[in-house]
PDB file of C-alpha atoms in Angstrom:
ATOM      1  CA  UNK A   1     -12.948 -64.173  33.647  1.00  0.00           C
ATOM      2  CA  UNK A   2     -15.418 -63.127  30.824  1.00  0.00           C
ATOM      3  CA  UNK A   3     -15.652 -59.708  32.553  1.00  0.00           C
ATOM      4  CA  UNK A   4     -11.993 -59.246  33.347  1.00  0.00           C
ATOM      5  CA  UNK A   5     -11.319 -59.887  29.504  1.00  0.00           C
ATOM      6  CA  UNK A   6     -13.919 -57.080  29.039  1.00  0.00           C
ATOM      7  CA  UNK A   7     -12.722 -54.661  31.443  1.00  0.00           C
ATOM      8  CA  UNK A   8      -9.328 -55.234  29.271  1.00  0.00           C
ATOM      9  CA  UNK A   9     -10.758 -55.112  25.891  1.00  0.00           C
ATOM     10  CA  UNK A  10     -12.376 -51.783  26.367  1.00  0.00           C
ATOM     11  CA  UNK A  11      -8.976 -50.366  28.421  1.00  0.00           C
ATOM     12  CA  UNK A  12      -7.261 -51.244  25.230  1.00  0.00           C
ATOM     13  CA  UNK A  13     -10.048 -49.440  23.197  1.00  0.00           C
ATOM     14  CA  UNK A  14      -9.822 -46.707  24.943  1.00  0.00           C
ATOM     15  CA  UNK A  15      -6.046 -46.462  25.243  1.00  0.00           C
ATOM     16  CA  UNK A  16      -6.397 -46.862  21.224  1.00  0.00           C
ATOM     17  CA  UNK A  17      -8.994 -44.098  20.911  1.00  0.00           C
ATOM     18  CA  UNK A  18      -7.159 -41.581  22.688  1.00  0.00           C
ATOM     19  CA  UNK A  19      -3.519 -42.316  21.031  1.00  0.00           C
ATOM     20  CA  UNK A  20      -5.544 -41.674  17.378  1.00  0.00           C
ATOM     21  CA  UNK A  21      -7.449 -38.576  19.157  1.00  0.00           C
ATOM     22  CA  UNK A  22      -3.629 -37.417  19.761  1.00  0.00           C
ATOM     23  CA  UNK A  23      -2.659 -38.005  16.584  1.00  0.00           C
ATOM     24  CA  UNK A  24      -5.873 -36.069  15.198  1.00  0.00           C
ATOM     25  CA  UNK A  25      -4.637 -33.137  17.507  1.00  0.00           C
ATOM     26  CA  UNK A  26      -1.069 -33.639  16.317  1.00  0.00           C
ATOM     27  CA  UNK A  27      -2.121 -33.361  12.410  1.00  0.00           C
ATOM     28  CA  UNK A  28      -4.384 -30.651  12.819  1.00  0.00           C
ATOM     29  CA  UNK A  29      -1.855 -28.624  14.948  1.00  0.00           C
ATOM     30  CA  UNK A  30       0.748 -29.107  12.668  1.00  0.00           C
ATOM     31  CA  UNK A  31      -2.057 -27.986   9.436  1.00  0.00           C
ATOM     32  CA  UNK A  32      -2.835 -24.844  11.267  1.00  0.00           C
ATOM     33  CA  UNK A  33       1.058 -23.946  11.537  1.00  0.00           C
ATOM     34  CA  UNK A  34       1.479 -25.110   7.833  1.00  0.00           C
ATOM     35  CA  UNK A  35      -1.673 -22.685   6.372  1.00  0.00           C
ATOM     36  CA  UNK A  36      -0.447 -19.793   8.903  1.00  0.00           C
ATOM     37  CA  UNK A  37       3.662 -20.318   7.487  1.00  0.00           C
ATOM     38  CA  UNK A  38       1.918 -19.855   4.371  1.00  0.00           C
ATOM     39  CA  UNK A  39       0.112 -17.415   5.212  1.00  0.00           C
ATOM     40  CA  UNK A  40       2.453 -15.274   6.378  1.00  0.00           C
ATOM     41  CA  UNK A  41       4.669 -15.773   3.415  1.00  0.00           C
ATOM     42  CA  UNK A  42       2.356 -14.540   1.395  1.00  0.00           C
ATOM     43  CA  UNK A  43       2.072 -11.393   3.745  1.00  0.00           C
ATOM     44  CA  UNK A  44       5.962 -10.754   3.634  1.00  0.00           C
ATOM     45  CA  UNK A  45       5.823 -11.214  -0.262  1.00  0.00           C
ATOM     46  CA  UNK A  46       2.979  -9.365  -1.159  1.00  0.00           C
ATOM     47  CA  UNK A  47       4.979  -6.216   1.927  1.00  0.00           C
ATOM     48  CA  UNK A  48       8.640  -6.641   0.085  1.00  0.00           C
ATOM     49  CA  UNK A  49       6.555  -6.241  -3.677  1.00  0.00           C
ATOM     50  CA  UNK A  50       4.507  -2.901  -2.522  1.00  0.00           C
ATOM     51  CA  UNK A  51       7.668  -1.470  -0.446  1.00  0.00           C
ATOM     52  CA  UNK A  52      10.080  -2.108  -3.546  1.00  0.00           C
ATOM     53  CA  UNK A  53       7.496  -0.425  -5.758  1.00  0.00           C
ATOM     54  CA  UNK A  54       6.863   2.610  -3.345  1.00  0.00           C
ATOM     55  CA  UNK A  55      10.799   3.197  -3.337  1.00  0.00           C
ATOM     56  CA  UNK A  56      10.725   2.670  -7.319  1.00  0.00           C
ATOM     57  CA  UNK A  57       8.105   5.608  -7.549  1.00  0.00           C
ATOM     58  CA  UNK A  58      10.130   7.447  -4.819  1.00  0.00           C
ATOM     59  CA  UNK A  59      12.995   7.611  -7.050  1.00  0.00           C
ATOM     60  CA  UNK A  60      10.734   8.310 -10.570  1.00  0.00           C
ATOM     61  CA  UNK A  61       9.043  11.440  -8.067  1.00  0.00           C
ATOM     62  CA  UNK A  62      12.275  12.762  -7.501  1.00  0.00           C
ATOM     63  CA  UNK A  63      13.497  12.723 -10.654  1.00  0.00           C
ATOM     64  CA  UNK A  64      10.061  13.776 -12.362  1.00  0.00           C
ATOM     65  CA  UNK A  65       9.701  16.915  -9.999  1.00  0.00           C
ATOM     66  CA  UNK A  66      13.772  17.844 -11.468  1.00  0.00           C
ATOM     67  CA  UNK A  67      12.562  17.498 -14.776  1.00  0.00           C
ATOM     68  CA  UNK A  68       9.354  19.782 -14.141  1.00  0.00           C
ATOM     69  CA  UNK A  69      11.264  22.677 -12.659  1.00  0.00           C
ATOM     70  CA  UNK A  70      14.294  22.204 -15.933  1.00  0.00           C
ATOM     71  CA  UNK A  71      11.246  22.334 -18.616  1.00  0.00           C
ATOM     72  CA  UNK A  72       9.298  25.324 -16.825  1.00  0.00           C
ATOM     73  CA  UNK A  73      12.038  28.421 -17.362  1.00  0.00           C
ATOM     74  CA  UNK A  74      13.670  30.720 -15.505  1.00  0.00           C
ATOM     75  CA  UNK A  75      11.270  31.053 -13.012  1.00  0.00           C
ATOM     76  CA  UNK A  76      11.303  27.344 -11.695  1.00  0.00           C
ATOM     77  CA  UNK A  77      12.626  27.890  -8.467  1.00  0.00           C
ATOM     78  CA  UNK A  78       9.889  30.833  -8.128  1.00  0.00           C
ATOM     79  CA  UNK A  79       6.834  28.859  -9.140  1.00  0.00           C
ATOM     80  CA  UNK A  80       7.610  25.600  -6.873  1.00  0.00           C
ATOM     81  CA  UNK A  81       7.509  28.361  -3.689  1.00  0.00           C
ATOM     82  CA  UNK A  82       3.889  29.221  -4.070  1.00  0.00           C
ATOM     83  CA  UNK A  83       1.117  27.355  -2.201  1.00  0.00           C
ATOM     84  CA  UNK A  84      -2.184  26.687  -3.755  1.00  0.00           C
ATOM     85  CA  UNK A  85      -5.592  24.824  -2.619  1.00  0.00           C
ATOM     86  CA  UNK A  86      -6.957  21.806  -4.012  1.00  0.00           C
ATOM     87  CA  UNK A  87      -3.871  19.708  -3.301  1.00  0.00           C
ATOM     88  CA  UNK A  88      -4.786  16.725  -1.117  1.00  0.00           C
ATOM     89  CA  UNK A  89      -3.230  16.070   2.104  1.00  0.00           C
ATOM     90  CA  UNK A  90       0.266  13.612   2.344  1.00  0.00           C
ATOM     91  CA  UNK A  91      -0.647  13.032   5.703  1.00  0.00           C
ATOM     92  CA  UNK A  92      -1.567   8.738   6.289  1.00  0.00           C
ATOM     93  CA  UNK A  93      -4.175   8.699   8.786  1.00  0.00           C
ATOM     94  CA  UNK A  94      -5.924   6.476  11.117  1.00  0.00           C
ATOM     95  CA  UNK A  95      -5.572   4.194  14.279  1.00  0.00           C
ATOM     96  CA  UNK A  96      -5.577   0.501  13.557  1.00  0.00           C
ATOM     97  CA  UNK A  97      -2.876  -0.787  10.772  1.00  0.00           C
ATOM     98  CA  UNK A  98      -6.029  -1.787   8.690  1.00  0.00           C
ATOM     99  CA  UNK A  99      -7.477   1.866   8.765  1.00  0.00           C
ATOM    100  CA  UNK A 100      -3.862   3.671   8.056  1.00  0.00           C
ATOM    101  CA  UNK A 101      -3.154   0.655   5.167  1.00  0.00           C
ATOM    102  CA  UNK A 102      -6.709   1.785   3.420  1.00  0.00           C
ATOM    103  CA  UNK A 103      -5.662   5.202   3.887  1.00  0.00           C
ATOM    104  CA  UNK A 104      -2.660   4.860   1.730  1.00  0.00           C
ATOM    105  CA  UNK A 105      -4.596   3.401  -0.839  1.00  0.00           C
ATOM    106  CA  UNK A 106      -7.429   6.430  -0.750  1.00  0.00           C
ATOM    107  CA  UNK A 107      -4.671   8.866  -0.543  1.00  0.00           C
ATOM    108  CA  UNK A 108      -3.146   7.412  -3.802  1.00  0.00           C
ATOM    109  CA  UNK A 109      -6.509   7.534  -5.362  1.00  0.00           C
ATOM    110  CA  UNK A 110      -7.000  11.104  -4.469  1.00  0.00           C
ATOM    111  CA  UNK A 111      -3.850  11.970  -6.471  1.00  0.00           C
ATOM    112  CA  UNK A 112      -4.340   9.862  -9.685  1.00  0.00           C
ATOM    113  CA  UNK A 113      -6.609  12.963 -11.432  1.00  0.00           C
ATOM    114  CA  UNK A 114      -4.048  15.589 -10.702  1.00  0.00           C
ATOM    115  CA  UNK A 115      -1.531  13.782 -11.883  1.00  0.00           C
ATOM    116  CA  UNK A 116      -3.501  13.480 -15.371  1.00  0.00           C
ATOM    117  CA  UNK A 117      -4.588  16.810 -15.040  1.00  0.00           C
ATOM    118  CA  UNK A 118      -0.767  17.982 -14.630  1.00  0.00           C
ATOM    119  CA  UNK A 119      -0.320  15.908 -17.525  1.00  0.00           C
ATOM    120  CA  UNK A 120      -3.303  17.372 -19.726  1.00  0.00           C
ATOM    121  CA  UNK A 121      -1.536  20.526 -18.852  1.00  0.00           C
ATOM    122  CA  UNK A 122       1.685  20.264 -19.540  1.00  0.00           C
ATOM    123  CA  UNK A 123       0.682  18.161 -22.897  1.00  0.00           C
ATOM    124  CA  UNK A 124      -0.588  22.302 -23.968  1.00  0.00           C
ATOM    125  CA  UNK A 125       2.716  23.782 -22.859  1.00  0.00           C
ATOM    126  CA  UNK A 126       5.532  21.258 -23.637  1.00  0.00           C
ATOM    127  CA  UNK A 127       6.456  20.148 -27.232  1.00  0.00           C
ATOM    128  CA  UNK A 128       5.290  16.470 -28.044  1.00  0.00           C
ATOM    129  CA  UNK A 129       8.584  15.406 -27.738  1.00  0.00           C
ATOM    130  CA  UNK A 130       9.505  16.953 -23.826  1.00  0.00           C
ATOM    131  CA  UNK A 131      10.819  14.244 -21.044  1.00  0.00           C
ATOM    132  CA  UNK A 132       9.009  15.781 -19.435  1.00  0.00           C
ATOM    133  CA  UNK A 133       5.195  14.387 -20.702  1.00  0.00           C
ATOM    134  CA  UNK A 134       7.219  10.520 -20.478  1.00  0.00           C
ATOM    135  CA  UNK A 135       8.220  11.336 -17.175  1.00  0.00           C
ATOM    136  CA  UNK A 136       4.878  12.375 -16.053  1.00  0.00           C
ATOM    137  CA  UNK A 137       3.269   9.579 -17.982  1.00  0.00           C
ATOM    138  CA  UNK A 138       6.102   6.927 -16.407  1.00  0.00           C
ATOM    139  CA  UNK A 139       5.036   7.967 -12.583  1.00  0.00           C
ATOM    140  CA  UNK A 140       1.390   8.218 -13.633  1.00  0.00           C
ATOM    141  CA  UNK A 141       1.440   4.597 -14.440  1.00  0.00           C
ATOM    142  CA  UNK A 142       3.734   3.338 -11.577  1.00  0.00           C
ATOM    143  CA  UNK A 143       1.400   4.743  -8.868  1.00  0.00           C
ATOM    144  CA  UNK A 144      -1.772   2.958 -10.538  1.00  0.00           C
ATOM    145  CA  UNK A 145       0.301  -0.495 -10.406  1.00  0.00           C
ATOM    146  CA  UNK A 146       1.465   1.034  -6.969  1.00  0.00           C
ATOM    147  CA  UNK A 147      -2.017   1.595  -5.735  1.00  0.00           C
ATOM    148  CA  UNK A 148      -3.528  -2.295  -6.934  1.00  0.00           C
ATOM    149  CA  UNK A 149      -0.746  -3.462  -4.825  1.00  0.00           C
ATOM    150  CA  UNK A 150      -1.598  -1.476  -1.664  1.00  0.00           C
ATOM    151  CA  UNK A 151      -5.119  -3.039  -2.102  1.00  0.00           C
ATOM    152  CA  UNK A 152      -4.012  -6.618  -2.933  1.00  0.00           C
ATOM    153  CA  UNK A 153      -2.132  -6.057   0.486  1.00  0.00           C
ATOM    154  CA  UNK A 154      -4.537  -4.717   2.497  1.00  0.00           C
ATOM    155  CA  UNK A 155      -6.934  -7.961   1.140  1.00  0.00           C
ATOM    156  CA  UNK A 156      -3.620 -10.531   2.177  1.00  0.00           C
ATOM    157  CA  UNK A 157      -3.577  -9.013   5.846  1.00  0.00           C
ATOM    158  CA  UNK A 158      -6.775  -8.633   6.724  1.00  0.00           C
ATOM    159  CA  UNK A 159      -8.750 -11.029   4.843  1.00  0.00           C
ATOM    160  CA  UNK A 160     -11.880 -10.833   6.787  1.00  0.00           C
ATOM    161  CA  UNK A 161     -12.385  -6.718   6.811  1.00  0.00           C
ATOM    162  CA  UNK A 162     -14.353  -5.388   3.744  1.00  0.00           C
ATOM    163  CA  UNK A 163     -12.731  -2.623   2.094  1.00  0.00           C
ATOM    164  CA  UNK A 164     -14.651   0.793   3.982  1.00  0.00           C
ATOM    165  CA  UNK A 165     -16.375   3.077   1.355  1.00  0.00           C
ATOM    166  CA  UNK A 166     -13.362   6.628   1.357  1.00  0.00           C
ATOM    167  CA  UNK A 167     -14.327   9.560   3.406  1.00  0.00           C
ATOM    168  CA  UNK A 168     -15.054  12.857   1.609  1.00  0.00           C
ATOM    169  CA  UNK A 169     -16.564  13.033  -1.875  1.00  0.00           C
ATOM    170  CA  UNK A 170     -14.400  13.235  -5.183  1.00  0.00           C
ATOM    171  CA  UNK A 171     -11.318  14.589  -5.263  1.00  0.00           C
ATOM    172  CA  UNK A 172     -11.627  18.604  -6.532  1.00  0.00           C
ATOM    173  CA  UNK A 173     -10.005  19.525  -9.246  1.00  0.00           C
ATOM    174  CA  UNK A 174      -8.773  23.603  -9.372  1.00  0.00           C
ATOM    175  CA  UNK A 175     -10.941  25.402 -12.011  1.00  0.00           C
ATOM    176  CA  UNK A 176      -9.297  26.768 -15.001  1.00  0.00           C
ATOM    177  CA  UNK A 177      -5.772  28.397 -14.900  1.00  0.00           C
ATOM    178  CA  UNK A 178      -3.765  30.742 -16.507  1.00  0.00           C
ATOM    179  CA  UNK A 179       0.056  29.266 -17.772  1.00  0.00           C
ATOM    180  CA  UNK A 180       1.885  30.822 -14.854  1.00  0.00           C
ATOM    181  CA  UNK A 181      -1.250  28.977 -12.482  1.00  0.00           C
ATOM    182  CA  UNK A 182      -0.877  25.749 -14.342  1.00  0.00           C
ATOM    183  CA  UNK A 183       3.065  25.790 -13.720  1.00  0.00           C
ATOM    184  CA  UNK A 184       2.977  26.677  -9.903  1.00  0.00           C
ATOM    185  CA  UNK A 185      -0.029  23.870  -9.633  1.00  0.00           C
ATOM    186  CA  UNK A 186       2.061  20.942 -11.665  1.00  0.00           C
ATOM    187  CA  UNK A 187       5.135  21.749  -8.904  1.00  0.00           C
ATOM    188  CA  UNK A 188       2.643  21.892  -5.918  1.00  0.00           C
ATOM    189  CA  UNK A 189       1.206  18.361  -7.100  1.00  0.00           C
ATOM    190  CA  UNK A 190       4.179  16.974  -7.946  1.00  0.00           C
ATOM    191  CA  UNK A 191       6.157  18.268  -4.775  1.00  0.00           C
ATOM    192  CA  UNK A 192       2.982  17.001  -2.532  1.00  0.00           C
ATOM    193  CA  UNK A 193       2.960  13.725  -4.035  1.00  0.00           C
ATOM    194  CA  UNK A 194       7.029  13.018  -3.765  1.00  0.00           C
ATOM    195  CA  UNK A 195       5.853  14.019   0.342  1.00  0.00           C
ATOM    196  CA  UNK A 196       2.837  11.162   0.029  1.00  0.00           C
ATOM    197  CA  UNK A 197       5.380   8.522  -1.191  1.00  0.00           C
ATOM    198  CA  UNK A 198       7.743   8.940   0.812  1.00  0.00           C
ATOM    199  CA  UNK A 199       5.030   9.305   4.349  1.00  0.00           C
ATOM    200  CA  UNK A 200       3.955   5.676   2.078  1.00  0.00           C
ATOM    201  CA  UNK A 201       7.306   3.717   2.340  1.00  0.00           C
ATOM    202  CA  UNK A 202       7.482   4.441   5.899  1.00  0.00           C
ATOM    203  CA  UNK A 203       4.124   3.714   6.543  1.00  0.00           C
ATOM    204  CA  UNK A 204       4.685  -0.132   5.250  1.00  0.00           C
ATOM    205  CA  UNK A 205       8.098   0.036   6.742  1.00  0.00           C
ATOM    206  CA  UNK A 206       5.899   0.096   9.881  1.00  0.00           C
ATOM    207  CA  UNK A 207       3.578  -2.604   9.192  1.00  0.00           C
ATOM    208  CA  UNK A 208       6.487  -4.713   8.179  1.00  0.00           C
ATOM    209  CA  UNK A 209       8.224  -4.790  11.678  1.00  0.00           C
ATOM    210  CA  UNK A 210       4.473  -4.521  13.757  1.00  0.00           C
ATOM    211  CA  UNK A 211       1.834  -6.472  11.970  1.00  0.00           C
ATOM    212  CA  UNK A 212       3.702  -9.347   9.861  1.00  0.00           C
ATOM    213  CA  UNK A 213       6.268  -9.865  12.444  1.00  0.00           C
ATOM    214  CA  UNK A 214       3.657  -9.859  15.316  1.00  0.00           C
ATOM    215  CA  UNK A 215       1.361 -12.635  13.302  1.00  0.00           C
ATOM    216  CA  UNK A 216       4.103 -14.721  12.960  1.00  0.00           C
ATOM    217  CA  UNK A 217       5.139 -14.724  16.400  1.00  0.00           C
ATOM    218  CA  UNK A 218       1.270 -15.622  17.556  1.00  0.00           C
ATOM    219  CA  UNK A 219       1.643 -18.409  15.179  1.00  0.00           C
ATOM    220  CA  UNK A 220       4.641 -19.716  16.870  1.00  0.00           C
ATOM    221  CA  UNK A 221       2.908 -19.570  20.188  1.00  0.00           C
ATOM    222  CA  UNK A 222      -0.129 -21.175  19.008  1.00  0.00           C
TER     223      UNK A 222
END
């Protein structure tokens, strides 16, 4: 009898310790889907913020490269024709979304000290008063919010990479210019970076249906 009451008492223990082994499972299940809900929303936030911005400095581009060619003369149309070096490439490269994400964020870099030195230019050119110099000065500051963004992303989705040193060396400058070189380099820049922007939105347009959309279906599964 004494061992039949044993052989009981420790079924009972054992049917206890595997119903709170279940529940362990359970609660840690359901804290795994809970931090990667969260996680995720924090993904699509952090994507709809750096898309909306992109398509704000879209629109400033745009209107910043009509306001170039109105303050440069009668040879506007002439001067936004001709190609010149030194101009960084609007091309997003890379394989893996984390390597073509970091790319947008070097590329954006790359362009921040032409933009100045279109401004510095254009400061010797334009009266103190020209839309122009606020125009340039509006976008300038956009793309540096812009740019934090990008990286703030890039640190949301992949958490665990290290941001990888940029390829190349700084970003070349052209040496000094005469006025008419100065105009026909402020339209290349400006013209170059509406074509980065707008290879940017897509870009993140990209990563919003693949990578967000694809971690929130493995956290379903899982």
């Amino acid at each position: 009898m004494n061992g039949h009451v044993k052989s009981m008492s420790f079924q009972q223990f054992m049917e206890k310790a595997t119903t709170l082994l279940s529940l362990l499972l359970v609660m840690a299940v359901d804290s795994s889907r809970t931090v990667a809900a969260s996680s995720n929303q924090q993904c699509g936030n952090s994507l709809l913020q750096t898309l909306k911005l992109t398509r704000l400095v879209q629109k400033e581009s745009v209107d910043l490269i009509k306001t170039y060619k109105a303050s440069q003369g009668e040879m506007s149309e002439l001067i936004c024709k001709v190609s010149v070096n030194n101009v960084p490439d609007p091309n997003i490269s890379g394989l893996e979304p984390s390597e073509r994400l970091m790319s947008v964020y070097t590329h954006l870099q790359d362009f921040f000290p032409h933009l100045k030195r279109v401004y510095e230019q254009q400061t010797d050119l334009q009266s103190p008063t020209s839309p122009l110099l606020t125009d340039l000065n509006r976008v300038y500051a956009s793309s540096r919010n812009l740019a934090a963004l990008v990286n703030d992303f890039y640190h949301c989705l992949f958490p665990n990479l290290p941001v990888p040193e940029p390829a190349g060396g700084p970003t070349t400058l052209p040496p000094p210019q005469n006025v008419f070189q100065q105009k026909v380099y402020g339209c290349v820049v400006l013209k170059t970076y509406k074509e980065l922007l707008s290879n940017v939105s897509r870009e993140l347009r990209t990563l919003k249906s693949n990578v967000c959309r694809r971690r929130t279906q493995m956290n379903t599964l899982f």
